[in-house]
Amino acid sequence: VRKLILNLAITLDGFIEGPNGEIDWLVRDPEMDFGDILNEILSDKDAIFYGRVSYDKWGNFQPDKEASSKIKVAYERMHSKQKYVFSRTKTGDDTDAIFINSDIEERVLGIKQQPGKNIWLYGGAEITTTLLNLDLIDEFRLAVHPVIIGSGKPLFQNIEDRHKLKLIDVEGYKSGVILVKYQSESPAT
Amino acid sequence: MRKLILQEFVTLDGMAAEIDGDTKFIPTTFQSDKGFRTEQEELIEAANTMVIGRKTYELFGEYWPNVKEGEEKEFADKLNSMDKIVVSNTLESAPWGDWEPAKVVSGRAEEELAKLKEQPGSDMLIWGSISLSQSLINAGLIDEIRIVTCPLVLGEGRPFFGDNISSLDLKLQDAKTFDSGAVEARYSPQKTAESHRSRTANL
């Protein structure tokens, strides 16, 4: 079965964005640029789940002309994946993205049963909450950036139940980012 | 100058305690997780002065001096024998069971801790004490932040980092994992990062 994996960068105080959508707190890594990070994330995935807001903002993002070829290639690779967009109202756009409006649990379980690589849960917070509450997220890979921002959009909000996790791996980078990987344990009792 | 070290236990969703104040998710030092116990004992040895707020005092002062037997006793003895400081404007005294009572410090926490840092003594360690920790972080008085992330998402509880905290850049010193699945990341605060609040996304 394909795994649904949340890959996301967060601040130490648990925000995925500042109060106005800022992501300027993302720490640059001297050893690894964003192209490397994207390639790493994409290496075991062939589909991407977006919330509608995140999709509108980043789903078809094109890097600057001045961006490195590595970043351009990584985005090309990203845009070649099958995208799924969760939206209450929007049913499609002019891309191949598949829009899911209802029966989320059934649809996600169906997609997981299809043959293929793992699925990247891109975010944002609302679809993450929904999928976590439905116990559909198999793995969390969080890049914890060495910064406290005090306010913004939290990754975890409106979570209904407690979820026990199993730590799989921790890796620290020169940039001060820690990549922590957790597996979902069976629904907490 | 004495260092002020903050060690905080949080869940992956940033809760320092459950809604009712329970902290059972924190790994225990005396059971399965030997590595964690060693780590804690070394920390207490290096920073032998405990600084806590009134609410944490009410929990700790009730619990730890009453551990008089069992597997936890050895660790409890080490903790109880630390120098203890309670920051409170309401308490007049802070007894600690049969142990040396904690010293009560009143006044503005920031000023008092700044003074204490200048005085001779061992490094100081803050546990729990959410609001005290926030004011000390904001005042730039914390020299080291140790966040121990426990492997669960609580959903509801008492968040450690609240709206009252100012933005801050950190430098990662190291990260350790323990058998319980807890991860301790050790950071030193850098300059305050005022700009993170105001700048807009720029990719």
CSV table of C-alpha atoms in Angstrom, one decimal:
chain,number,residue,atom,x,y,z
A,1,VAL,CA,0.0,0.0,0.0
A,2,ARG,CA,1.2,3.5,-0.8
A,3,LYS,CA,2.1,5.6,2.1
A,4,LEU,CA,0.8,9.1,2.7
A,5,ILE,CA,3.8,11.2,3.9
A,6,LEU,CA,3.6,14.7,5.3
A,7,ASN,CA,6.9,16.4,4.2
A,8,LEU,CA,7.0,19.9,5.6
A,9,ALA,CA,9.2,22.6,7.1
A,10,ILE,CA,8.1,24.0,10.4
A,11,THR,CA,9.5,26.5,13.0
A,12,LEU,CA,10.5,25.2,16.4
A,13,ASP,CA,7.3,26.7,17.7
A,14,GLY,CA,5.3,24.7,15.3
A,15,PHE,CA,4.3,27.2,12.6
A,16,ILE,CA,4.3,26.5,8.9
A,17,GLU,CA,3.8,30.1,7.9
A,18,GLY,CA,4.0,33.5,9.6
A,19,PRO,CA,0.8,35.5,10.2
A,20,ASN,CA,0.9,36.9,6.6
A,21,GLY,CA,1.9,33.7,4.9
A,22,GLU,CA,5.6,34.5,5.4
A,23,ILE,CA,8.1,31.7,4.8
A,24,ASP,CA,11.2,34.0,5.0
A,25,TRP,CA,12.2,32.1,8.2
A,26,LEU,CA,13.3,29.1,6.1
A,27,VAL,CA,17.0,28.7,6.9
A,28,ARG,CA,19.2,28.2,3.8
A,29,ASP,CA,21.4,25.2,4.0
A,30,PRO,CA,24.9,25.8,2.6
A,31,GLU,CA,25.1,22.1,1.7
A,32,MET,CA,21.7,21.6,0.2
A,33,ASP,CA,19.7,24.1,-1.8
A,34,PHE,CA,16.0,23.9,-2.3
A,35,GLY,CA,16.4,21.9,-5.5
A,36,ASP,CA,18.2,19.2,-3.5
A,37,ILE,CA,15.5,19.2,-0.9
A,38,LEU,CA,12.7,19.0,-3.4
A,39,ASN,CA,14.5,16.2,-5.2
A,40,GLU,CA,15.0,14.3,-1.9
A,41,ILE,CA,11.3,14.7,-1.1
A,42,LEU,CA,10.2,13.6,-4.5
A,43,SER,CA,12.5,10.6,-4.7
A,44,ASP,CA,10.0,8.2,-3.3
A,45,LYS,CA,6.8,9.9,-4.4
A,46,ASP,CA,4.7,9.9,-7.5
A,47,ALA,CA,1.6,11.8,-6.3
A,48,ILE,CA,1.1,15.0,-4.4
A,49,PHE,CA,-1.9,16.0,-2.2
A,50,TYR,CA,-2.6,19.8,-1.8
A,51,GLY,CA,-5.2,21.7,0.1
A,52,ARG,CA,-6.9,24.2,-2.2
A,53,VAL,CA,-5.2,27.2,-0.8
A,54,SER,CA,-1.7,25.7,-0.9
A,55,TYR,CA,-2.4,24.5,-4.5
A,56,ASP,CA,-3.4,28.0,-5.6
A,57,LYS,CA,-0.3,29.4,-4.1
A,58,TRP,CA,2.3,26.7,-5.0
A,59,GLY,CA,0.7,24.0,-7.0
A,60,ASN,CA,1.9,25.4,-10.4
A,61,PHE,CA,4.7,27.5,-9.1
A,62,GLN,CA,7.4,28.3,-11.7
A,63,PRO,CA,10.8,29.2,-10.5
A,64,ASP,CA,12.4,32.5,-11.7
A,65,LYS,CA,14.4,32.5,-14.9
A,66,GLU,CA,17.5,33.2,-12.8
A,67,ALA,CA,16.9,30.1,-10.6
A,68,SER,CA,19.5,27.4,-10.8
A,69,SER,CA,19.0,24.6,-13.3
A,70,LYS,CA,18.8,22.2,-10.4
A,71,ILE,CA,15.8,24.1,-9.0
A,72,LYS,CA,14.2,24.3,-12.5
A,73,VAL,CA,14.6,20.5,-13.0
A,74,ALA,CA,13.3,19.8,-9.5
A,75,TYR,CA,10.1,21.8,-10.2
A,76,GLU,CA,9.7,20.2,-13.6
A,77,ARG,CA,9.9,16.9,-11.8
A,78,MET,CA,7.4,18.0,-9.2
A,79,HIS,CA,4.9,19.2,-11.8
A,80,SER,CA,5.1,15.8,-13.6
A,81,LYS,CA,3.6,14.1,-10.6
A,82,GLN,CA,-0.1,13.3,-10.3
A,83,LYS,CA,-1.6,16.1,-8.2
A,84,TYR,CA,-4.7,15.8,-6.1
A,85,VAL,CA,-6.4,19.0,-4.7
A,86,PHE,CA,-8.8,18.9,-1.8
A,87,SER,CA,-11.5,21.6,-2.1
A,88,ARG,CA,-15.0,22.0,-1.0
A,89,THR,CA,-16.1,23.8,-4.1
A,90,LYS,CA,-13.5,23.9,-6.9
A,91,THR,CA,-13.9,20.9,-9.3
A,92,GLY,CA,-11.1,21.4,-11.7
A,93,ASP,CA,-8.7,23.6,-13.5
A,94,ASP,CA,-6.9,23.5,-16.8
A,95,THR,CA,-4.3,21.0,-15.6
A,96,ASP,CA,-4.4,17.3,-15.0
A,97,ALA,CA,-4.9,17.8,-11.3
A,98,ILE,CA,-7.7,15.7,-9.8
A,99,PHE,CA,-10.0,17.7,-7.5
A,100,ILE,CA,-11.6,15.9,-4.5
A,101,ASN,CA,-14.7,17.6,-3.1
A,102,SER,CA,-16.2,14.9,-0.9
A,103,ASP,CA,-15.9,11.4,0.5
A,104,ILE,CA,-12.3,12.2,1.5
A,105,GLU,CA,-11.7,9.0,3.5
A,106,GLU,CA,-12.9,6.7,0.8
A,107,ARG,CA,-11.1,8.6,-2.0
A,108,VAL,CA,-7.8,8.6,-0.1
A,109,LEU,CA,-8.0,5.0,0.8
A,110,GLY,CA,-8.7,4.2,-2.9
A,111,ILE,CA,-5.7,6.2,-4.0
A,112,LYS,CA,-3.5,4.5,-1.5
A,113,GLN,CA,-4.6,1.1,-2.8
A,114,GLN,CA,-3.6,2.0,-6.3
A,115,PRO,CA,-0.2,0.8,-7.4
A,116,GLY,CA,2.6,3.4,-7.3
A,117,LYS,CA,5.1,5.1,-5.1
A,118,ASN,CA,4.3,7.1,-2.0
A,119,ILE,CA,2.2,10.2,-1.8
A,120,TRP,CA,3.5,13.6,-0.7
A,121,LEU,CA,1.1,15.5,1.5
A,122,TYR,CA,2.2,19.0,0.7
A,123,GLY,CA,-0.1,20.8,3.1
A,124,GLY,CA,-1.5,23.1,4.3
A,125,ALA,CA,-2.8,23.0,7.8
A,126,GLU,CA,-6.5,22.4,7.1
A,127,ILE,CA,-6.1,19.3,4.9
A,128,THR,CA,-3.4,18.0,7.2
A,129,THR,CA,-5.9,18.3,10.1
A,130,THR,CA,-8.6,16.5,8.2
A,131,LEU,CA,-6.3,13.7,7.1
A,132,LEU,CA,-4.7,13.4,10.6
A,133,ASN,CA,-8.2,13.2,12.2
A,134,LEU,CA,-9.1,10.5,9.7
A,135,ASP,CA,-5.9,8.7,10.6
A,136,LEU,CA,-4.8,8.6,7.0
A,137,ILE,CA,-1.2,10.0,7.4
A,138,ASP,CA,1.4,7.2,7.6
A,139,GLU,CA,4.5,9.2,8.1
A,140,PHE,CA,5.6,12.7,9.2
A,141,ARG,CA,8.9,14.0,7.9
A,142,LEU,CA,9.3,17.4,9.5
A,143,ALA,CA,12.2,19.8,8.9
A,144,VAL,CA,12.3,21.8,12.1
A,145,HIS,CA,14.0,25.1,11.4
A,146,PRO,CA,16.0,26.7,14.2
A,147,VAL,CA,13.7,29.7,14.7
A,148,ILE,CA,10.9,30.8,16.9
A,149,ILE,CA,8.4,33.2,15.1
A,150,GLY,CA,5.8,33.7,17.9
A,151,SER,CA,2.7,33.8,15.7
A,152,GLY,CA,1.5,32.4,12.4
A,153,LYS,CA,-0.3,29.4,11.1
A,154,PRO,CA,0.3,26.3,13.2
A,155,LEU,CA,0.7,22.9,11.6
A,156,PHE,CA,-1.3,21.2,14.2
A,157,GLN,CA,-4.7,22.7,15.0
A,158,ASN,CA,-8.2,21.2,15.7
A,159,ILE,CA,-6.7,17.8,16.2
A,160,GLU,CA,-9.5,15.6,17.7
A,161,ASP,CA,-7.6,12.8,19.2
A,162,ARG,CA,-4.2,12.1,20.5
A,163,HIS,CA,-1.9,10.2,18.1
A,164,LYS,CA,1.0,8.2,19.2
A,165,LEU,CA,4.0,8.3,16.9
A,166,LYS,CA,7.1,6.2,16.5
A,167,LEU,CA,10.4,8.0,15.9
A,168,ILE,CA,12.1,6.5,12.9
A,169,ASP,CA,15.0,8.8,12.3
A,170,VAL,CA,16.6,12.2,13.2
A,171,GLU,CA,19.1,14.0,11.2
A,172,GLY,CA,20.7,17.3,12.0
A,173,TYR,CA,22.1,19.6,9.3
A,174,LYS,CA,24.8,22.3,9.4
A,175,SER,CA,22.1,24.9,8.8
A,176,GLY,CA,20.6,24.0,12.2
A,177,VAL,CA,17.6,22.2,10.6
A,178,ILE,CA,16.7,18.9,12.2
A,179,LEU,CA,14.8,16.4,10.0
A,180,VAL,CA,12.6,14.2,12.2
A,181,LYS,CA,10.8,11.2,10.8
A,182,TYR,CA,7.9,9.6,12.6
A,183,GLN,CA,5.6,6.8,11.7
A,184,SER,CA,1.9,6.8,12.8
A,185,GLU,CA,1.2,4.1,15.3
A,186,SER,CA,-2.2,2.5,15.2
A,187,PRO,CA,-4.9,5.0,16.3
A,188,ALA,CA,-4.2,5.9,19.9
A,189,THR,CA,-6.6,4.5,22.4
B,1,MET,CA,28.6,34.4,34.6
B,2,ARG,CA,26.1,31.7,35.4
B,3,LYS,CA,24.3,30.3,32.5
B,4,LEU,CA,20.5,30.0,32.4
B,5,ILE,CA,19.4,26.8,30.7
B,6,LEU,CA,15.8,26.1,29.8
B,7,GLN,CA,14.7,22.5,29.4
B,8,GLU,CA,11.2,22.0,28.2
B,9,PHE,CA,9.3,18.8,27.3
B,10,VAL,CA,6.8,19.2,24.6
B,11,THR,CA,4.7,17.0,22.3
B,12,LEU,CA,5.2,17.2,18.5
B,13,ASP,CA,2.3,19.7,18.5
B,14,GLY,CA,4.0,21.9,21.0
B,15,MET,CA,2.1,21.1,24.2
B,16,ALA,CA,3.9,21.3,27.5
B,17,ALA,CA,1.1,19.6,29.4
B,18,GLU,CA,-2.3,18.2,28.8
B,19,ILE,CA,-5.3,20.4,29.4
B,20,ASP,CA,-5.5,19.2,33.0
B,21,GLY,CA,-1.8,19.8,33.6
B,22,ASP,CA,-0.9,16.2,33.3
B,23,THR,CA,2.6,15.5,31.9
B,24,LYS,CA,2.6,11.7,31.7
B,25,PHE,CA,3.9,11.8,28.1
B,26,ILE,CA,7.3,12.9,29.4
B,27,PRO,CA,9.8,10.0,29.4
B,28,THR,CA,10.6,8.7,32.8
B,29,THR,CA,14.1,8.8,34.0
B,30,PHE,CA,13.9,5.6,36.0
B,31,GLN,CA,12.3,3.0,33.8
B,32,SER,CA,13.1,2.0,30.3
B,33,ASP,CA,15.0,5.0,29.2
B,34,LYS,CA,18.5,4.7,30.8
B,35,GLY,CA,20.1,7.1,28.3
B,36,PHE,CA,17.6,9.8,29.2
B,37,ARG,CA,18.3,9.3,32.9
B,38,THR,CA,22.0,9.6,32.4
B,39,GLU,CA,21.4,12.8,30.4
B,40,GLN,CA,19.2,14.3,33.1
B,41,GLU,CA,21.7,13.4,35.8
B,42,GLU,CA,24.5,15.0,34.0
B,43,LEU,CA,22.4,18.1,33.4
B,44,ILE,CA,21.5,18.4,37.0
B,45,GLU,CA,25.1,18.0,38.0
B,46,ALA,CA,26.2,20.8,35.6
B,47,ALA,CA,23.3,23.1,36.4
B,48,ASN,CA,22.6,22.6,40.1
B,49,THR,CA,20.2,25.4,40.6
B,50,MET,CA,16.6,25.0,39.7
B,51,VAL,CA,14.5,28.1,38.8
B,52,ILE,CA,10.8,27.6,38.6
B,53,GLY,CA,7.6,29.7,38.6
B,54,ARG,CA,4.8,29.4,41.2
B,55,LYS,CA,2.6,26.9,39.4
B,56,THR,CA,5.5,24.6,38.7
B,57,TYR,CA,6.6,24.9,42.3
B,58,GLU,CA,3.2,23.8,43.4
B,59,LEU,CA,3.6,20.6,41.3
B,60,PHE,CA,7.3,19.9,42.0
B,61,GLY,CA,7.3,20.9,45.6
B,62,GLU,CA,4.4,18.5,46.2
B,63,TYR,CA,5.8,15.6,44.2
B,64,TRP,CA,9.5,15.3,44.4
B,65,PRO,CA,10.2,15.6,48.1
B,66,ASN,CA,7.6,12.9,48.6
B,67,VAL,CA,9.4,10.4,46.5
B,68,LYS,CA,10.9,8.5,49.4
B,69,GLU,CA,11.3,5.0,48.0
B,70,GLY,CA,11.2,3.0,44.9
B,71,GLU,CA,13.0,3.3,41.5
B,72,GLU,CA,12.6,7.0,41.3
B,73,LYS,CA,14.2,7.8,44.6
B,74,GLU,CA,17.8,8.1,43.6
B,75,PHE,CA,17.0,10.6,40.9
B,76,ALA,CA,14.5,12.4,43.2
B,77,ASP,CA,17.3,12.8,45.8
B,78,LYS,CA,19.5,14.5,43.3
B,79,LEU,CA,16.8,16.8,42.2
B,80,ASN,CA,15.7,17.6,45.7
B,81,SER,CA,19.2,18.5,46.7
B,82,MET,CA,19.6,21.1,44.0
B,83,ASP,CA,19.5,24.8,45.0
B,84,LYS,CA,15.9,25.9,44.3
B,85,ILE,CA,14.6,29.3,43.4
B,86,VAL,CA,10.9,30.0,43.0
B,87,VAL,CA,10.0,33.2,41.2
B,88,SER,CA,6.7,34.5,42.7
B,89,ASN,CA,5.2,37.7,43.9
B,90,THR,CA,2.6,35.9,46.1
B,91,LEU,CA,4.4,33.2,47.9
B,92,GLU,CA,6.2,34.1,51.2
B,93,SER,CA,8.0,30.8,51.6
B,94,ALA,CA,8.5,27.7,49.5
B,95,PRO,CA,9.1,24.7,51.7
B,96,TRP,CA,10.4,21.5,50.0
B,97,GLY,CA,9.4,18.6,52.2
B,98,ASP,CA,12.2,17.6,54.5
B,99,TRP,CA,14.7,19.2,52.2
B,100,GLU,CA,16.2,22.7,52.2
B,101,PRO,CA,13.4,25.0,51.2
B,102,ALA,CA,13.4,26.9,47.9
B,103,LYS,CA,14.3,30.5,48.0
B,104,VAL,CA,11.5,32.8,46.9
B,105,VAL,CA,12.4,35.7,44.6
B,106,SER,CA,9.9,38.4,44.0
B,107,GLY,CA,9.9,41.4,41.7
B,108,ARG,CA,10.2,41.4,38.0
B,109,ALA,CA,11.5,38.0,36.9
B,110,GLU,CA,13.7,39.5,34.2
B,111,GLU,CA,15.5,41.8,36.6
B,112,GLU,CA,15.9,39.2,39.4
B,113,LEU,CA,17.3,36.6,37.0
B,114,ALA,CA,19.7,39.1,35.5
B,115,LYS,CA,21.0,39.7,39.0
B,116,LEU,CA,21.2,36.1,39.9
B,117,LYS,CA,23.2,35.4,36.7
B,118,GLU,CA,25.8,37.8,38.0
B,119,GLN,CA,26.1,36.1,41.4
B,120,PRO,CA,28.4,33.2,42.1
B,121,GLY,CA,26.9,29.7,41.9
B,122,SER,CA,26.2,26.9,39.5
B,123,ASP,CA,24.4,27.2,36.2
B,124,MET,CA,20.6,27.5,36.5
B,125,LEU,CA,18.0,25.3,35.0
B,126,ILE,CA,14.4,26.1,34.3
B,127,TRP,CA,11.7,23.4,33.9
B,128,GLY,CA,8.0,23.9,33.2
B,129,SER,CA,7.2,27.4,34.2
B,130,ILE,CA,5.6,28.5,30.8
B,131,SER,CA,5.1,32.2,31.5
B,132,LEU,CA,8.3,32.6,33.3
B,133,SER,CA,10.2,30.9,30.5
B,134,GLN,CA,8.5,33.2,27.9
B,135,SER,CA,9.4,36.4,29.7
B,136,LEU,CA,13.0,35.2,30.1
B,137,ILE,CA,13.3,34.2,26.5
B,138,ASN,CA,11.9,37.6,25.5
B,139,ALA,CA,14.3,39.4,27.8
B,140,GLY,CA,17.2,37.5,26.1
B,141,LEU,CA,18.3,36.0,29.4
B,142,ILE,CA,18.2,32.3,28.3
B,143,ASP,CA,21.6,31.0,27.3
B,144,GLU,CA,20.5,27.6,26.2
B,145,ILE,CA,17.2,26.1,25.1
B,146,ARG,CA,16.7,22.4,25.3
B,147,ILE,CA,13.5,21.2,23.7
B,148,VAL,CA,12.7,17.6,24.3
B,149,THR,CA,10.0,16.6,21.8
B,150,CYS,CA,8.0,13.6,22.9
B,151,PRO,CA,6.6,11.3,20.1
B,152,LEU,CA,2.9,12.1,20.1
B,153,VAL,CA,0.4,14.7,19.0
B,154,LEU,CA,-2.0,15.6,21.8
B,155,GLY,CA,-4.5,17.8,19.9
B,156,GLU,CA,-5.3,19.8,23.0
B,157,GLY,CA,-3.3,20.9,25.9
B,158,ARG,CA,-1.2,23.8,27.2
B,159,PRO,CA,1.1,25.1,24.5
B,160,PHE,CA,4.6,25.9,25.5
B,161,PHE,CA,5.2,28.6,22.8
B,162,GLY,CA,2.4,31.0,22.9
B,163,ASP,CA,1.6,34.3,21.4
B,164,ASN,CA,3.6,36.0,24.0
B,165,ILE,CA,6.9,35.0,22.7
B,166,SER,CA,8.9,37.2,20.4
B,167,SER,CA,10.6,35.8,17.3
B,168,LEU,CA,14.1,34.5,17.8
B,169,ASP,CA,16.8,32.9,15.7
B,170,LEU,CA,18.4,29.9,17.2
B,171,LYS,CA,21.7,28.1,16.6
B,172,LEU,CA,21.5,24.3,16.8
B,173,GLN,CA,24.1,22.8,19.1
B,174,ASP,CA,23.2,19.2,18.9
B,175,ALA,CA,20.3,16.8,18.7
B,176,LYS,CA,20.0,13.5,20.6
B,177,THR,CA,17.4,10.7,20.5
B,178,PHE,CA,16.4,8.5,23.4
B,179,ASP,CA,14.9,5.0,23.5
B,180,SER,CA,11.5,6.5,24.3
B,181,GLY,CA,11.5,8.2,20.9
B,182,ALA,CA,12.0,11.6,22.5
B,183,VAL,CA,14.4,13.9,20.7
B,184,GLU,CA,16.3,16.5,22.5
B,185,ALA,CA,17.5,19.5,20.5
B,186,ARG,CA,19.9,21.9,22.1
B,187,TYR,CA,19.9,25.5,20.8
B,188,SER,CA,21.6,28.7,21.7
B,189,PRO,CA,19.5,31.8,21.1
B,190,GLN,CA,20.8,34.3,18.5
B,191,LYS,CA,19.8,37.9,18.1
B,192,THR,CA,16.0,38.5,18.0
B,193,ALA,CA,14.6,38.2,14.6
B,194,GLU,CA,12.3,41.1,14.5
B,195,SER,CA,12.0,41.0,10.7
B,196,HIS,CA,10.3,37.6,10.6
B,197,ARG,CA,7.0,39.2,11.6
B,198,SER,CA,7.0,42.0,9.1
B,199,ARG,CA,8.6,40.7,5.9
B,200,THR,CA,6.4,39.0,3.4
B,201,ALA,CA,7.1,35.8,1.5
B,202,ASN,CA,9.9,36.3,-1.0
B,203,LEU,CA,10.9,33.3,-3.0
